[in-house]
C-alpha cells in the first residue's frame, strides 16, 4: 500500500484455461507456491514457455483494526478478470513484475458442516472462492478443514462475495462423496452462523439405445457423467466419475450429481454420442439442473454411423509441439462441451487419425503449443478458420488430408 516490501507472502502462478465454457484461471499444476523474501521478492524457476498470472495471497496481514489486504493479481488488481498475463519465452528471465497489495477490510467467517439429517460432519474439506459477477472465474481459493465436530473458522478474510464448498468422504464407503455449497456475502460484521449442508447428490436414470451395425461395447467401457457448466453449485475440484450402474438391458443409473451440468456419455470407437433426450426434448448440449429430485427418463442414443478424418503431416518432428484440431464449420456447435471438436495427437511417423466423428462439415488445422483445454475456446477456433482446411464427411466415410510443416 505504501510501497514497502512485504516478506512471507505466498505467491501462486496460474494459467488461463477454457473450463466449463468460460476462460478461468487455474493454478499451475505440480508447482508449489513461492513466498516473498525479506525484500518482498518472489521467484519461480523452470517455467515452460507460456503466459502466467501471478496472485499474492496475503491471508495473515490484518491487524486488530480489521484492515488487511485482498488477494491481489499482477499488476495490482483484486479482479481475476482484470489480471494481466506475464509472458515467458524460451530461455527468458522475467524481471520488473513488482506489484502492490490491495488493501481491504477483513472479517471472520465461521460455521458448521452438517449432513442432510442435520448431523455434524467431521473433517470435511473446505474451499472458498471469490465470485466475480456471480461466477467462479479463478480457481485459486482458500482451503481449510472442519474440525472433529464439523466446525470451521476463517479469520482476516477480505469482505466480498464468496462461494463456500464442503466435500466429505463417503460414509459408508459405497455411498459416494458428499458435497454442499453456499454463497456467502461478507461485510465488516463477519459471519458466525454459516451452515453448509452436504449430501450425496441426486441421480439420473434412463436407457441407452444403439443405432448402427457395429457390435455393442461391453457395459464396462461406457462412461456416463456430468460436464460442469458452473462452479458454484458444482464442486470446483475433481471428484472423479460418479458411480454408474448399467444393466444388461442397457438401463442406467448415475449417482452423485450436483448443480448445473451437461450430461455426457463416452463409448469406445466406433460409437459416438448422437443425442440425449428428456421427455422428448433434445438436451444433448443443454445444461441440466440436478436438484434434490432424481432426473428420470433420459434416453441416450449412441451411433456407429460415424466418419473419420485421417492424414499425414509432412516434415513432422516430435519437438514441433504440433497437434491436429478438427472442429465443426457450424459455429453453433462450438459450445461447451462440444461433440464436434477433437484434438488429435500426431504419431512419430507424422500420421494422425480422428475417428468416431459425427457426420458434418469440419475445419482441420495444425495447432502449436496448445495447453490444457484452450482448444475448446471459440475465440481460438475462430482465429484458426482462415488457415484451416474445410472438409465434409458423411456417415461411413473416411477422408485423408495432408499438411506440410515446411510451409508454416
XYZ file of C-alpha atoms in Angstrom, residues 1-389:
389
model
C 0.000 0.000 0.000
C 2.860 2.382 0.865
C 5.453 0.790 -1.414
C 7.202 -1.090 1.403
C 8.412 -4.651 0.708
C 6.305 -7.361 2.377
C 8.032 -10.631 3.323
C 6.326 -14.002 3.769
C 3.547 -13.508 1.233
C 2.538 -16.604 -0.692
C 2.591 -16.049 -4.458
C 0.915 -18.566 -6.725
C 1.087 -18.821 -10.516
C -1.952 -19.546 -12.653
C -2.733 -20.249 -16.292
C -5.781 -19.082 -18.219
C -7.676 -22.092 -19.493
C -11.095 -22.722 -21.023
C -13.075 -24.573 -18.360
C -16.816 -25.209 -18.114
C -17.456 -22.976 -21.095
C -15.528 -19.897 -19.939
C -11.938 -18.666 -19.557
C -10.874 -19.263 -15.949
C -7.622 -19.021 -14.022
C -6.294 -22.355 -12.793
C -3.276 -22.959 -10.541
C -0.242 -24.184 -12.462
C -0.136 -27.940 -11.942
C 2.659 -29.605 -9.972
C 4.142 -26.325 -8.782
C 4.472 -25.340 -5.133
C 3.587 -21.684 -4.432
C 6.557 -19.497 -3.531
C 6.860 -16.948 -0.727
C 8.364 -13.468 -0.782
C 11.730 -12.979 0.911
C 12.790 -10.231 3.328
C 12.820 -7.730 0.468
C 9.387 -8.767 -0.799
C 10.837 -10.538 -3.823
C 9.417 -13.769 -5.263
C 10.939 -16.192 -7.757
C 9.636 -19.130 -9.732
C 12.076 -21.283 -11.685
C 11.992 -23.709 -14.635
C 8.778 -22.423 -16.164
C 7.805 -23.769 -19.586
C 7.178 -21.042 -22.183
C 3.735 -19.533 -21.963
C 1.553 -16.943 -20.275
C 1.276 -16.880 -16.494
C -0.753 -14.924 -13.956
C 0.720 -14.117 -10.537
C -1.501 -13.778 -7.478
C -0.389 -12.765 -3.983
C -2.299 -14.406 -1.121
C -1.801 -12.170 1.957
C -4.039 -14.003 4.404
C -2.201 -13.126 7.638
C -1.501 -9.394 7.411
C -4.620 -7.922 9.033
C -4.249 -6.120 12.308
C -6.618 -5.504 15.163
C -8.275 -2.671 13.241
C -9.663 -5.201 10.721
C -7.815 -3.653 7.796
C -5.757 -6.065 5.758
C -5.116 -6.991 2.160
C -7.049 -8.861 -0.507
C -5.792 -11.497 -2.901
C -4.027 -9.366 -5.478
C -3.325 -10.280 -9.095
C -0.479 -8.785 -11.104
C -0.290 -5.844 -11.902
C -2.264 -4.911 -8.756
C -5.952 -5.783 -9.130
C -8.327 -7.821 -6.978
C -10.258 -8.963 -10.055
C -9.199 -12.189 -11.730
C -10.808 -10.940 -14.932
C -8.621 -7.799 -14.935
C -5.342 -9.658 -14.267
C -2.522 -9.214 -16.785
C -0.507 -12.121 -18.156
C 3.257 -12.377 -17.756
C 4.684 -13.785 -20.989
C 7.613 -16.183 -20.633
C 9.588 -17.253 -23.688
C 12.214 -19.938 -24.161
C 15.319 -19.086 -22.139
C 13.807 -15.833 -20.867
C 14.269 -14.406 -17.380
C 11.427 -12.054 -16.500
C 12.004 -9.134 -14.141
C 10.051 -5.980 -13.307
C 6.937 -7.848 -12.197
C 6.549 -5.877 -8.976
C 3.004 -5.116 -7.827
C 1.361 -3.679 -4.734
C -1.050 -5.491 -2.456
C -4.584 -4.113 -2.468
C -5.831 -3.015 0.978
C -9.141 -4.453 2.119
C -11.436 -4.510 5.120
C -11.364 -8.004 6.616
C -13.719 -10.020 8.788
C -14.249 -13.502 10.236
C -16.300 -16.367 8.806
C -17.359 -19.280 10.998
C -19.905 -22.059 10.884
C -20.504 -25.787 10.778
C -20.760 -28.543 8.168
C -23.820 -30.780 8.548
C -25.394 -33.637 6.616
C -28.966 -33.730 5.343
C -30.076 -35.120 8.729
C -28.536 -32.053 10.467
C -25.768 -34.139 11.994
C -22.294 -32.531 12.121
C -19.810 -33.773 9.525
C -16.244 -34.035 10.861
C -13.071 -33.269 8.903
C -14.809 -32.052 5.746
C -12.562 -30.388 3.158
C -13.472 -26.712 2.716
C -12.864 -24.494 -0.310
C -13.611 -20.785 -0.513
C -13.654 -18.989 -3.885
C -14.337 -15.347 -4.710
C -17.253 -14.699 -7.028
C -16.960 -12.309 -9.970
C -20.345 -11.470 -11.446
C -21.824 -14.460 -9.647
C -19.267 -16.888 -11.079
C -16.010 -18.515 -10.056
C -13.514 -17.128 -12.558
C -10.372 -18.016 -10.598
C -9.888 -21.463 -9.096
C -7.230 -20.136 -6.753
C -9.068 -20.205 -3.461
C -8.658 -20.642 0.268
C -8.632 -24.143 1.725
C -9.494 -25.389 5.185
C -10.650 -28.402 7.178
C -13.614 -28.637 9.532
C -12.787 -29.938 12.998
C -13.983 -33.180 14.587
C -17.352 -31.570 15.362
C -17.789 -30.054 11.918
C -16.910 -26.505 12.964
C -14.708 -24.160 10.950
C -13.451 -20.600 11.201
C -11.564 -18.286 8.820
C -10.207 -15.038 10.149
C -8.988 -11.982 8.274
C -10.921 -12.627 5.066
C -11.462 -9.599 2.799
C -15.113 -8.602 2.652
C -16.873 -9.606 -0.550
C -18.962 -12.380 -2.054
C -17.755 -15.965 -1.987
C -18.907 -19.499 -2.569
C -18.044 -21.871 0.274
C -17.853 -25.526 -0.719
C -17.566 -28.565 1.542
C -16.549 -32.052 0.440
C -16.805 -35.030 2.757
C -15.609 -38.607 2.186
C -18.380 -41.181 1.673
C -19.995 -42.833 4.685
C -20.460 -45.763 4.222
C -17.724 -46.166 1.558
C -20.116 -47.097 -1.261
C -22.386 -44.099 -0.702
C -20.329 -41.699 -2.808
C -18.634 -38.430 -1.932
C -20.857 -35.862 -0.218
C -20.849 -32.217 -1.281
C -22.521 -28.944 -0.438
C -22.077 -25.237 -1.130
C -23.456 -21.872 -0.076
C -22.947 -18.328 -1.349
C -21.621 -16.021 1.379
C -21.754 -12.232 1.319
C -19.249 -10.999 3.883
C -19.346 -7.480 5.332
C -17.497 -5.799 8.207
C -19.608 -7.596 10.800
C -18.462 -11.006 9.610
C -20.491 -14.216 9.695
C -20.607 -16.769 12.502
C -23.837 -18.576 11.655
C -22.992 -20.421 8.453
C -24.209 -23.972 7.887
C -23.037 -25.946 4.852
C -25.235 -28.972 4.186
C -23.538 -31.834 2.350
C -25.492 -34.533 0.525
C -24.749 -37.451 -1.752
C -26.318 -35.575 -4.664
C -29.073 -36.753 -6.929
C -29.460 -39.449 -9.568
C -30.044 -39.580 -13.322
C -31.777 -42.623 -14.754
C -32.551 -43.710 -18.275
C -31.654 -46.107 -21.049
C -29.066 -46.393 -23.797
C -30.148 -47.006 -27.401
C -27.785 -48.147 -30.164
C -28.036 -47.162 -33.833
C -25.784 -48.852 -36.384
C -24.491 -52.299 -37.204
C -21.323 -52.362 -35.068
C -21.051 -54.765 -32.165
C -22.233 -53.250 -28.917
C -19.453 -52.465 -26.461
C -19.238 -54.066 -23.011
C -21.057 -52.070 -20.350
C -17.732 -51.676 -18.527
C -16.459 -49.485 -21.395
C -19.322 -46.994 -21.213
C -18.676 -43.832 -19.186
C -21.537 -41.601 -18.058
C -21.202 -38.376 -16.141
C -21.629 -34.601 -15.972
C -19.563 -31.828 -17.512
C -19.947 -28.857 -15.124
C -21.456 -25.674 -16.525
C -20.560 -23.667 -13.397
C -18.612 -23.964 -10.139
C -20.989 -22.500 -7.591
C -23.309 -25.466 -7.012
C -20.862 -27.900 -8.621
C -17.579 -28.990 -6.977
C -14.668 -26.852 -8.156
C -12.236 -29.726 -7.613
C -12.342 -33.008 -9.470
C -14.269 -35.780 -7.718
C -13.832 -38.391 -10.437
C -16.595 -40.056 -12.412
C -19.792 -40.529 -10.406
C -20.911 -44.094 -9.632
C -22.911 -45.609 -12.503
C -24.738 -48.889 -12.966
C -25.667 -50.204 -16.411
C -27.898 -53.265 -16.553
C -27.727 -55.945 -19.286
C -30.823 -54.405 -20.923
C -28.974 -51.021 -21.029
C -30.883 -49.242 -18.316
C -28.562 -46.967 -16.325
C -28.418 -45.025 -13.092
C -25.771 -42.400 -12.362
C -25.486 -41.099 -8.788
C -23.691 -38.242 -7.105
C -24.806 -35.413 -9.417
C -24.821 -31.749 -8.366
C -25.737 -28.350 -9.768
C -25.855 -27.430 -13.439
C -24.032 -29.694 -15.878
C -24.222 -31.135 -19.378
C -24.712 -34.901 -19.271
C -22.203 -36.830 -21.335
C -21.750 -40.435 -22.417
C -18.464 -41.791 -23.745
C -18.079 -45.106 -25.568
C -15.225 -46.814 -27.436
C -14.883 -46.457 -31.218
C -16.775 -46.679 -33.462
C -19.558 -45.496 -31.147
C -20.325 -41.808 -30.678
C -22.974 -39.898 -28.759
C -25.754 -38.863 -31.128
C -28.484 -37.472 -28.872
C -29.747 -37.295 -25.311
C -33.476 -36.721 -24.886
C -35.577 -35.999 -21.825
C -39.352 -36.122 -22.079
C -38.958 -35.915 -25.859
C -36.763 -32.793 -25.786
C -33.221 -32.791 -27.161
C -30.966 -31.945 -24.193
C -27.714 -33.252 -25.679
C -25.878 -29.947 -25.357
C -28.045 -28.212 -22.750
C -27.022 -27.917 -19.080
C -29.364 -29.900 -16.855
C -30.136 -28.844 -13.296
C -29.522 -31.698 -10.877
C -31.651 -30.758 -7.888
C -32.946 -32.747 -4.932
C -35.216 -34.975 -7.069
C -33.832 -37.685 -9.406
C -33.814 -36.908 -13.121
C -35.810 -39.727 -14.709
C -36.339 -40.832 -18.289
C -33.126 -39.869 -20.060
C -32.830 -41.513 -23.478
C -29.243 -41.749 -24.723
C -28.629 -42.707 -28.364
C -25.201 -43.937 -29.436
C -24.454 -44.359 -33.133
C -21.822 -46.272 -35.073
C -22.777 -44.459 -38.299
C -19.767 -42.212 -37.985
C -16.994 -40.736 -40.126
C -13.229 -40.365 -39.899
C -10.519 -37.912 -40.926
C -7.018 -39.293 -41.297
C -3.851 -37.934 -42.791
C -0.166 -37.143 -42.584
C 1.897 -34.141 -41.518
C 4.998 -33.870 -43.713
C 8.311 -32.800 -42.161
C 6.919 -33.586 -38.713
C 9.198 -33.837 -35.698
C 8.140 -34.681 -32.167
C 9.747 -31.451 -30.953
C 7.407 -29.335 -33.064
C 4.714 -29.267 -30.363
C 2.026 -29.555 -33.010
C -1.339 -31.325 -32.999
C -4.312 -31.555 -35.342
C -7.533 -29.818 -34.335
C -10.754 -30.814 -36.087
C -13.831 -28.673 -35.429
C -17.246 -28.161 -36.956
C -17.720 -25.444 -39.570
C -21.032 -24.694 -37.846
C -20.230 -22.145 -35.122
C -23.392 -23.062 -33.218
C -21.662 -26.374 -32.449
C -18.701 -24.768 -30.678
C -20.488 -24.542 -27.332
C -19.131 -26.362 -24.299
C -18.809 -29.321 -24.222
C -18.845 -29.895 -27.974
C -19.092 -33.299 -29.631
C -17.822 -31.645 -32.810
C -14.359 -30.549 -31.645
C -11.494 -33.062 -31.438
C -7.820 -32.513 -30.677
C -5.741 -35.330 -32.165
C -2.096 -36.234 -31.488
C 0.332 -36.853 -34.332
C 2.206 -40.150 -34.382
C 6.004 -40.319 -34.625
C 5.724 -41.010 -38.368
C 3.571 -37.916 -38.945
C 0.262 -39.728 -39.321
C -2.918 -38.857 -37.436
C -6.448 -40.207 -37.219
C -9.701 -38.754 -35.909
C -12.356 -41.442 -35.696
C -15.967 -41.633 -34.477
C -16.827 -38.219 -35.910
C -20.476 -37.361 -36.298
C -21.259 -36.563 -39.957
C -20.739 -32.838 -40.570
C -18.628 -30.252 -42.369
C -15.388 -29.671 -40.460
C -12.317 -27.482 -40.377
C -8.961 -29.171 -39.787
C -5.914 -27.182 -38.715
C -2.483 -27.598 -37.188
C -2.187 -26.038 -33.729
C 1.048 -25.274 -31.905
C 1.720 -25.066 -28.187
C -1.872 -25.663 -27.147
C -2.099 -26.361 -23.406
C -4.940 -27.644 -21.282
C -8.334 -27.157 -22.883
C -7.653 -23.875 -24.685
C -8.509 -25.636 -27.937
C -12.194 -25.644 -26.902
C -12.325 -21.843 -26.715
C -14.461 -20.416 -29.563
C -12.024 -17.490 -29.849
C -9.190 -19.920 -30.601
C -11.337 -21.733 -33.155
C -12.331 -18.508 -34.900
C -8.682 -17.497 -35.259
C -7.933 -20.824 -36.971
C -10.682 -20.673 -39.587
C -8.720 -18.669 -42.157
C -5.817 -21.144 -42.247
C -7.841 -24.347 -41.823
C -8.778 -26.961 -44.425
